[in-house]
Each structure stands twice: as C-alpha cells, then as structure tokens.
mmCIF file of C-alpha atoms in Angstrom:
data_model
loop_
_atom_site.group_PDB
_atom_site.id
_atom_site.type_symbol
_atom_site.label_atom_id
_atom_site.label_comp_id
_atom_site.label_asym_id
_atom_site.label_seq_id
_atom_site.Cartn_x
_atom_site.Cartn_y
_atom_site.Cartn_z
ATOM 1 C CA MET A 1 79.843 191.377 -229.654
ATOM 2 C CA ASN A 2 83.138 189.829 -230.024
ATOM 3 C CA PRO A 3 84.765 188.451 -226.589
ATOM 4 C CA ASP A 4 88.011 189.502 -227.913
ATOM 5 C CA ASN A 5 87.285 193.108 -227.306
ATOM 6 C CA ILE A 6 87.726 192.889 -223.587
ATOM 7 C CA SER A 7 91.250 194.273 -223.253
ATOM 8 C CA VAL A 8 93.611 192.680 -220.707
ATOM 9 C CA ILE A 9 96.707 194.812 -220.337
ATOM 10 C CA LYS A 10 99.697 193.885 -218.136
ATOM 11 C CA VAL A 11 100.955 196.999 -216.284
ATOM 12 C CA ARG A 12 103.935 196.397 -214.094
ATOM 13 C CA ASP A 13 102.965 193.092 -212.188
ATOM 14 C CA LEU A 14 99.158 193.813 -212.545
ATOM 15 C CA LEU A 15 96.465 192.983 -215.061
ATOM 16 C CA MET A 16 94.186 195.904 -216.178
ATOM 17 C CA VAL A 17 90.898 194.761 -217.635
ATOM 18 C CA THR A 18 88.464 197.032 -219.135
ATOM 19 C CA MET A 19 84.798 196.005 -219.614
ATOM 20 C CA PRO A 20 82.648 197.306 -222.609
ATOM 21 C CA PRO A 21 79.504 199.235 -221.648
ATOM 22 C CA ASP A 22 76.956 196.464 -222.316
ATOM 23 C CA PRO A 23 78.680 193.016 -222.636
ATOM 24 C CA ASP A 24 76.453 190.012 -223.595
ATOM 25 C CA ASP A 25 76.756 186.815 -221.673
ATOM 26 C CA PRO A 26 79.614 185.228 -223.821
ATOM 27 C CA THR A 27 81.664 188.238 -223.445
ATOM 28 C CA ILE A 28 81.277 188.106 -219.707
ATOM 29 C CA SER A 29 82.100 184.400 -219.645
ATOM 30 C CA ALA A 30 85.189 185.124 -221.873
ATOM 31 C CA LEU A 31 86.404 187.675 -219.370
ATOM 32 C CA GLN A 32 86.777 184.875 -216.623
ATOM 33 C CA GLU A 33 88.972 182.581 -218.864
ATOM 34 C CA LYS A 34 90.821 185.519 -220.290
ATOM 35 C CA VAL A 35 91.731 186.813 -216.738
ATOM 36 C CA LEU A 36 92.761 183.499 -215.440
ATOM 37 C CA ASN A 37 94.991 182.603 -218.363
ATOM 38 C CA SER A 38 96.577 186.090 -218.220
ATOM 39 C CA MET A 39 97.312 185.709 -214.536
ATOM 40 C CA GLU A 40 99.340 182.549 -215.301
ATOM 41 C CA LYS A 41 100.912 183.917 -218.512
ATOM 42 C CA TYR A 42 102.209 187.148 -217.075
ATOM 43 C CA GLU A 43 102.809 185.924 -213.483
ATOM 44 C CA ALA A 44 100.446 188.800 -212.288
ATOM 45 C CA LYS A 45 99.914 189.781 -208.753
ATOM 46 C CA GLY A 46 96.461 190.871 -209.130
ATOM 47 C CA VAL A 47 93.646 192.232 -211.367
ATOM 48 C CA VAL A 48 92.047 195.703 -211.589
ATOM 49 C CA LEU A 49 88.789 195.180 -213.331
ATOM 50 C CA ASP A 50 87.604 198.518 -214.535
ATOM 51 C CA ILE A 51 83.728 198.697 -214.923
ATOM 52 C CA SER A 52 83.457 202.545 -215.351
ATOM 53 C CA ALA A 53 81.744 202.178 -218.822
ATOM 54 C CA VAL A 54 79.444 199.477 -217.693
ATOM 55 C CA GLU A 55 75.763 200.651 -217.797
ATOM 56 C CA THR A 56 73.892 197.673 -216.259
ATOM 57 C CA LEU A 57 75.176 195.164 -213.708
ATOM 58 C CA ASP A 58 72.782 192.113 -213.738
ATOM 59 C CA SER A 59 72.852 188.942 -211.617
ATOM 60 C CA PHE A 60 74.927 186.927 -214.325
ATOM 61 C CA PHE A 61 77.578 189.690 -214.615
ATOM 62 C CA ALA A 62 77.745 190.201 -210.747
ATOM 63 C CA ARG A 63 78.059 186.343 -210.185
ATOM 64 C CA THR A 64 80.749 185.925 -212.895
ATOM 65 C CA VAL A 65 82.698 188.893 -211.444
ATOM 66 C CA SER A 66 82.546 187.570 -207.946
ATOM 67 C CA GLU A 67 83.377 183.998 -208.997
ATOM 68 C CA THR A 68 86.362 185.303 -211.087
ATOM 69 C CA ALA A 69 87.837 187.235 -208.023
ATOM 70 C CA GLN A 70 87.577 183.940 -205.965
ATOM 71 C CA MET A 71 89.456 182.078 -208.639
ATOM 72 C CA VAL A 72 92.105 184.813 -208.715
ATOM 73 C CA THR A 73 92.405 184.416 -205.018
ATOM 74 C CA LEU A 74 92.919 180.733 -205.444
ATOM 75 C CA MET A 75 95.642 181.441 -207.787
ATOM 76 C CA GLY A 76 97.390 183.789 -205.329
ATOM 77 C CA GLY A 77 96.181 187.073 -206.781
ATOM 78 C CA ARG A 78 93.897 190.030 -205.658
ATOM 79 C CA THR A 79 90.981 191.639 -207.479
ATOM 80 C CA ILE A 80 89.877 195.224 -207.292
ATOM 81 C CA ILE A 81 86.821 196.313 -209.091
ATOM 82 C CA SER A 82 87.004 199.901 -210.086
ATOM 83 C CA GLY A 83 84.714 202.780 -211.238
ATOM 84 C CA MET A 84 81.148 201.524 -210.679
ATOM 85 C CA GLN A 85 78.758 204.236 -211.879
ATOM 86 C CA PRO A 86 76.394 205.622 -209.059
ATOM 87 C CA ALA A 87 73.261 204.438 -211.063
ATOM 88 C CA VAL A 88 74.684 201.077 -211.264
ATOM 89 C CA ALA A 89 75.372 200.846 -207.539
ATOM 90 C CA VAL A 90 72.019 202.008 -206.755
ATOM 91 C CA ALA A 91 70.140 199.545 -208.960
ATOM 92 C CA ALA A 92 72.531 196.641 -207.984
ATOM 93 C CA THR A 93 71.962 197.287 -204.278
ATOM 94 C CA GLU A 94 68.246 197.591 -204.514
ATOM 95 C CA ILE A 95 67.945 194.272 -206.515
ATOM 96 C CA GLY A 96 70.023 192.560 -203.957
ATOM 97 C CA LEU A 97 73.279 192.062 -205.791
ATOM 98 C CA THR A 98 76.636 191.905 -203.905
ATOM 99 C CA LEU A 99 80.050 191.225 -205.257
ATOM 100 C CA GLY A 100 80.989 189.007 -202.218
ATOM 101 C CA ASN A 101 84.085 190.156 -200.620
ATOM 102 C CA VAL A 102 85.620 191.703 -203.880
ATOM 103 C CA GLU A 103 87.443 194.874 -203.081
ATOM 104 C CA THR A 104 86.244 197.994 -204.795
ATOM 105 C CA ALA A 105 87.773 201.358 -205.610
ATOM 106 C CA LEU A 106 86.249 204.708 -206.750
ATOM 107 C CA ASN A 107 88.383 204.670 -210.021
ATOM 108 C CA VAL A 108 91.593 203.094 -211.376
ATOM 109 C CA ASP A 109 93.806 205.650 -209.759
ATOM 110 C CA ARG A 110 92.374 204.658 -206.365
ATOM 111 C CA ALA A 111 92.686 200.942 -207.149
ATOM 112 C CA LEU A 112 96.387 201.138 -208.022
ATOM 113 C CA ASP A 113 96.986 203.017 -204.806
ATOM 114 C CA MET A 114 95.211 200.163 -202.887
ATOM 115 C CA VAL A 115 97.409 197.598 -204.625
ATOM 116 C CA ASN A 116 100.443 198.908 -202.918
ATOM 117 C CA LYS A 117 98.977 198.608 -199.415
ATOM 118 C CA PRO A 118 98.158 195.239 -197.666
ATOM 119 C CA LYS A 119 94.674 193.793 -198.223
ATOM 120 C CA PRO A 120 92.386 194.706 -195.323
ATOM 121 C CA GLY A 121 92.036 192.113 -192.625
ATOM 122 C CA THR A 122 95.304 190.498 -193.455
ATOM 123 C CA SER A 123 97.591 192.382 -191.175
ATOM 124 C CA HIS A 124 98.284 190.959 -187.600
ATOM 125 C CA ASP A 125 99.550 194.014 -185.789
ATOM 126 C CA MET B 1 59.592 210.067 -231.587
ATOM 127 C CA THR B 2 56.371 208.343 -231.917
ATOM 128 C CA GLU B 3 57.837 205.056 -232.975
ATOM 129 C CA THR B 4 58.860 204.016 -229.330
ATOM 130 C CA LEU B 5 55.463 204.774 -227.713
ATOM 131 C CA GLN B 6 54.789 201.081 -227.977
ATOM 132 C CA GLY B 7 56.300 197.986 -229.659
ATOM 133 C CA GLU B 8 57.494 194.390 -229.158
ATOM 134 C CA MET B 9 60.424 192.156 -229.695
ATOM 135 C CA ALA B 10 61.150 188.538 -229.390
ATOM 136 C CA ILE B 11 63.439 187.088 -226.740
ATOM 137 C CA LYS B 12 65.024 183.892 -228.251
ATOM 138 C CA THR B 13 68.793 184.073 -227.836
ATOM 139 C CA GLU B 14 71.308 185.304 -225.305
ATOM 140 C CA GLY B 15 71.884 188.246 -227.539
ATOM 141 C CA ASP B 16 68.353 189.240 -227.173
ATOM 142 C CA ILE B 17 69.008 189.982 -223.543
ATOM 143 C CA VAL B 18 71.325 192.725 -224.729
ATOM 144 C CA LEU B 19 68.716 193.957 -227.224
ATOM 145 C CA VAL B 20 66.187 194.093 -224.332
ATOM 146 C CA ARG B 21 68.501 196.243 -222.291
ATOM 147 C CA ARG B 22 68.950 198.534 -225.231
ATOM 148 C CA THR B 23 65.384 198.837 -225.981
ATOM 149 C CA THR B 24 64.398 199.407 -222.313
ATOM 150 C CA ARG B 25 67.039 201.984 -221.887
ATOM 151 C CA GLU B 26 65.870 203.901 -225.023
ATOM 152 C CA VAL B 27 62.209 203.769 -224.193
ATOM 153 C CA SER B 28 62.771 204.848 -220.714
ATOM 154 C CA SER B 29 65.178 207.652 -221.514
ATOM 155 C CA GLN B 30 62.915 208.975 -224.197
ATOM 156 C CA THR B 31 59.920 208.944 -221.539
ATOM 157 C CA GLY B 32 62.041 211.228 -219.543
ATOM 158 C CA PHE B 33 63.509 209.058 -216.735
ATOM 159 C CA GLY B 34 66.722 210.170 -215.266
ATOM 160 C CA ILE B 35 69.822 207.937 -215.364
ATOM 161 C CA THR B 36 69.155 206.274 -212.035
ATOM 162 C CA ASP B 37 65.606 205.245 -212.803
ATOM 163 C CA VAL B 38 66.692 204.156 -216.352
ATOM 164 C CA THR B 39 69.121 201.900 -214.745
ATOM 165 C CA ARG B 40 66.628 200.481 -212.341
ATOM 166 C CA ILE B 41 64.125 199.707 -215.368
ATOM 167 C CA VAL B 42 67.049 198.312 -217.487
ATOM 168 C CA THR B 43 68.384 196.088 -214.729
ATOM 169 C CA ALA B 44 64.941 194.698 -213.727
ATOM 170 C CA SER B 45 64.230 194.032 -217.383
ATOM 171 C CA SER B 46 67.448 192.225 -218.028
ATOM 172 C CA GLU B 47 66.455 189.844 -215.221
ATOM 173 C CA MET B 48 63.054 189.152 -216.633
ATOM 174 C CA ALA B 49 64.582 188.570 -220.209
ATOM 175 C CA ARG B 50 67.171 186.300 -218.554
ATOM 176 C CA ASN B 51 64.402 184.245 -216.820
ATOM 177 C CA ILE B 52 62.507 183.930 -220.156
ATOM 178 C CA PHE B 53 65.572 182.667 -221.752
ATOM 179 C CA LYS B 54 66.650 180.267 -219.036
ATOM 180 C CA TYR B 55 63.198 178.715 -218.027
ATOM 181 C CA ALA B 56 60.901 179.047 -221.118
ATOM 182 C CA GLY B 57 63.462 179.206 -223.857
ATOM 183 C CA GLU B 58 61.698 182.078 -225.680
ATOM 184 C CA GLY B 59 59.170 184.712 -225.213
ATOM 185 C CA VAL B 60 58.171 188.426 -226.027
ATOM 186 C CA MET B 61 58.710 191.698 -224.562
ATOM 187 C CA ARG B 62 56.076 194.301 -225.227
ATOM 188 C CA TRP B 63 56.463 197.984 -224.236
ATOM 189 C CA GLN B 64 54.351 200.999 -224.246
ATOM 190 C CA ARG B 65 54.065 204.508 -222.912
ATOM 191 C CA ILE B 66 51.197 204.645 -220.324
ATOM 192 C CA GLN B 67 49.253 207.386 -218.627
ATOM 193 C CA ARG B 68 47.047 207.331 -215.490
ATOM 194 C CA GLY B 69 45.458 210.559 -214.457
ATOM 195 C CA ASP B 70 48.237 213.151 -214.993
ATOM 196 C CA ARG B 71 50.936 210.672 -214.418
ATOM 197 C CA VAL B 72 53.095 209.278 -217.321
ATOM 198 C CA GLY B 73 55.116 206.156 -217.170
ATOM 199 C CA VAL B 74 56.411 203.195 -218.996
ATOM 200 C CA GLU B 75 55.140 199.544 -218.997
ATOM 201 C CA PHE B 76 57.260 196.517 -220.146
ATOM 202 C CA GLN B 77 55.583 193.131 -220.305
ATOM 203 C CA PHE B 78 57.375 189.889 -220.630
ATOM 204 C CA GLU B 79 55.269 186.945 -221.882
ATOM 205 C CA ASP B 80 56.455 183.353 -222.228
ATOM 206 C CA HIS B 81 54.731 179.906 -222.862
ATOM 207 C CA GLY B 82 57.172 178.012 -220.663
ATOM 208 C CA PRO B 83 56.513 175.953 -217.576
ATOM 209 C CA GLY B 84 54.870 178.688 -215.564
ATOM 210 C CA ILE B 85 55.246 179.344 -211.709
ATOM 211 C CA ALA B 86 53.489 176.901 -209.549
ATOM 212 C CA ASP B 87 53.250 179.278 -206.448
ATOM 213 C CA VAL B 88 53.429 182.922 -207.344
ATOM 214 C CA GLN B 89 53.070 184.166 -203.798
ATOM 215 C CA LEU B 90 56.141 182.029 -202.818
ATOM 216 C CA ALA B 91 58.147 183.243 -205.725
ATOM 217 C CA MET B 92 57.523 186.758 -204.669
ATOM 218 C CA GLN B 93 58.853 186.155 -201.199
ATOM 219 C CA GLU B 94 62.257 187.536 -200.267
ATOM 220 C CA GLY B 95 65.028 185.032 -200.631
ATOM 221 C CA TYR B 96 63.140 182.867 -202.828
ATOM 222 C CA THR B 97 65.137 180.856 -205.159
ATOM 223 C CA THR B 98 64.587 177.673 -207.277
ATOM 224 C CA GLY B 99 68.073 176.612 -206.471
ATOM 225 C CA GLU B 100 69.334 176.945 -210.079
ATOM 226 C CA GLY B 101 68.422 180.549 -210.059
ATOM 227 C CA LEU B 102 70.575 183.413 -208.775
ATOM 228 C CA GLY B 103 68.336 184.284 -205.771
ATOM 229 C CA MET B 104 67.339 187.770 -206.892
ATOM 230 C CA GLY B 105 64.307 186.859 -208.981
ATOM 231 C CA LEU B 106 61.004 188.649 -208.622
ATOM 232 C CA PRO B 107 61.354 190.357 -205.237
ATOM 233 C CA GLY B 108 64.562 191.950 -206.382
ATOM 234 C CA ALA B 109 63.195 193.248 -209.584
ATOM 235 C CA LYS B 110 60.081 194.509 -207.691
ATOM 236 C CA ARG B 111 62.133 196.814 -205.700
ATOM 237 C CA LEU B 112 63.485 198.577 -208.779
ATOM 238 C CA VAL B 113 60.150 199.366 -210.321
ATOM 239 C CA ASP B 114 56.709 200.882 -209.075
ATOM 240 C CA GLU B 115 54.524 197.984 -210.030
ATOM 241 C CA LEU B 116 55.220 194.284 -210.743
ATOM 242 C CA GLU B 117 52.426 191.984 -211.815
ATOM 243 C CA VAL B 118 52.710 188.317 -212.270
ATOM 244 C CA LYS B 119 50.207 186.180 -214.122
ATOM 245 C CA SER B 120 51.129 182.451 -214.344
ATOM 246 C CA VAL B 121 49.502 179.226 -215.254
ATOM 247 C CA VAL B 122 51.536 176.049 -214.840
ATOM 248 C CA GLY B 123 52.083 174.478 -218.182
ATOM 249 C CA LYS B 124 50.776 177.390 -219.987
ATOM 250 C CA GLY B 125 53.202 180.265 -219.354
ATOM 251 C CA THR B 126 53.977 183.463 -217.515
ATOM 252 C CA THR B 127 53.264 187.099 -218.061
ATOM 253 C CA ILE B 128 55.119 189.589 -215.924
ATOM 254 C CA THR B 129 54.341 193.375 -216.003
ATOM 255 C CA LEU B 130 56.677 196.162 -214.960
ATOM 256 C CA ARG B 131 55.499 199.714 -214.582
ATOM 257 C CA LYS B 132 57.397 202.791 -213.468
ATOM 258 C CA TRP B 133 55.995 206.158 -213.158
ATOM 259 C CA LEU B 134 57.725 209.711 -213.672
ATOM 260 C CA LYS B 135 57.792 211.612 -210.641
ATOM 261 C CA ASN B 136 55.331 214.548 -210.723
ATOM 262 C CA LEU B 137 57.050 217.686 -211.947
ATOM 263 C CA LYS B 138 55.268 220.283 -209.845
#
C-alpha cells in the first residue's frame, strides 16, 4: 500500500485525516509524519482522525495513533479520533488496547462539534 | 468454497501481517462468524503475526476449519523457529511484557479467542494455536 494514499485535508483551521481500511505498518508510520508536517504547514489548530473505514485496530496502530496525538498536543494542537466501528471497539478493549487520553467522537460530525467547545478538564469555572 | 478449508502462508515481511489479517478475515467470515467475532480473530492473529515478524523474523501461519462433536470452528496456528519463550506461564500472565513489547501479548490475544495454546522450546521456536468456535445455533 502506498503511504501517499492517506488523505490529509485542511478544513478551516483543522486537518481532516482519513485512514484506509487495512493499513500496513509503513502507512501507519507515514500517517504520523504527514500529520505533524501538515500541522506546521497549515498552522492547524487540531486534527480529526477518521477511522470509520478501519477494520482492525492492533497494538501498533493504537500505539502510533496515541503517540501522534501526544505529538500534536506538544505542537499546541488537539486530536479527535472519530468513527470507530463497534466490532473494532469490542476487540480493542478485550485485547487491552487504549488510546491513552485521546478524545474520541462517534463520527466526523460530532468531532467537528467538539472542536468548537473547550477541551474537557481545561476549564476553571 | 472448499479452498479455504485449510491452507498455509509464510510470514516474512511487514506486508505479510496485512495478508494474515486478510486471510483470517476471509476464512472466519466464510466459516460463518459474525463481524464482532471476525474482528476478534483478525485482531488476535495480527498480534501473533507481528510477534513472529518481530521476534523470530519469519514463520508460517496454517489454518483449518475444525469440528468437535457438533461444533464447528476455525484454527489458526502460528509457527516459528525463533528464540522461543523461556517461561510460557509467565508470558501468559496479565500485564507481562518483555519491555520492548507492547504489553498486550498472549493474555490479550487469549481473551479474544476460545482457546490459545502455546508450545515453545528455547532456541528451537514457538507454536501458538488459536481456536474459536461458532456458537451453537439451536
């Protein structure tokens, strides 16, 4: 699979990233680099990573995604994972995978709604 | 479709991990598993293939449809001639990791299938067998 086929699109001040259904490891690694470079290039405020097509979330994928989210945080951005399939959520939980503290949303619509609200745990009222 | 009743494939490259996922998905779907069980089997198999690639360099996956009494299921066997596991009991414990691993390993995979058997001899290699049974349709 060609790592170039991860699409990273700038929408307003966000990056929209769509993962292919069954990415190999080089594609998953390429995702990280592409997202971080695009953050800088487009001066984005955050990333919505849509995994609605993804059929298997294994340990490498989960680790890369949570690491990428941490890196985006270091760069001053926010990451929201959207669209995890029910079966993927079941298998990932049972095997013991977590995405760390990455925010998640049911779908891209909900993710975009979240972006306009403050991140949970950051308000002081 | 008789051609997927049994078979084998080599695991030698990172790309073969993707092929393992595709094969296990196809075999499990054709056996009659639903999407959730298929995803469980594929996820566990992906981890086993990754372990082979990472620790042994190369190995083989064999699959077959199995029957026990009136139950039907699938079996996926992952065999390598890598370093082996010194303490299988320890490796099966929750939270066990070699440090460079990702901490899911065998206990995680075991939760996704009905049976997980490990045979390992240090210096000779490891064979891990996963089995999942179709729920009885009464």
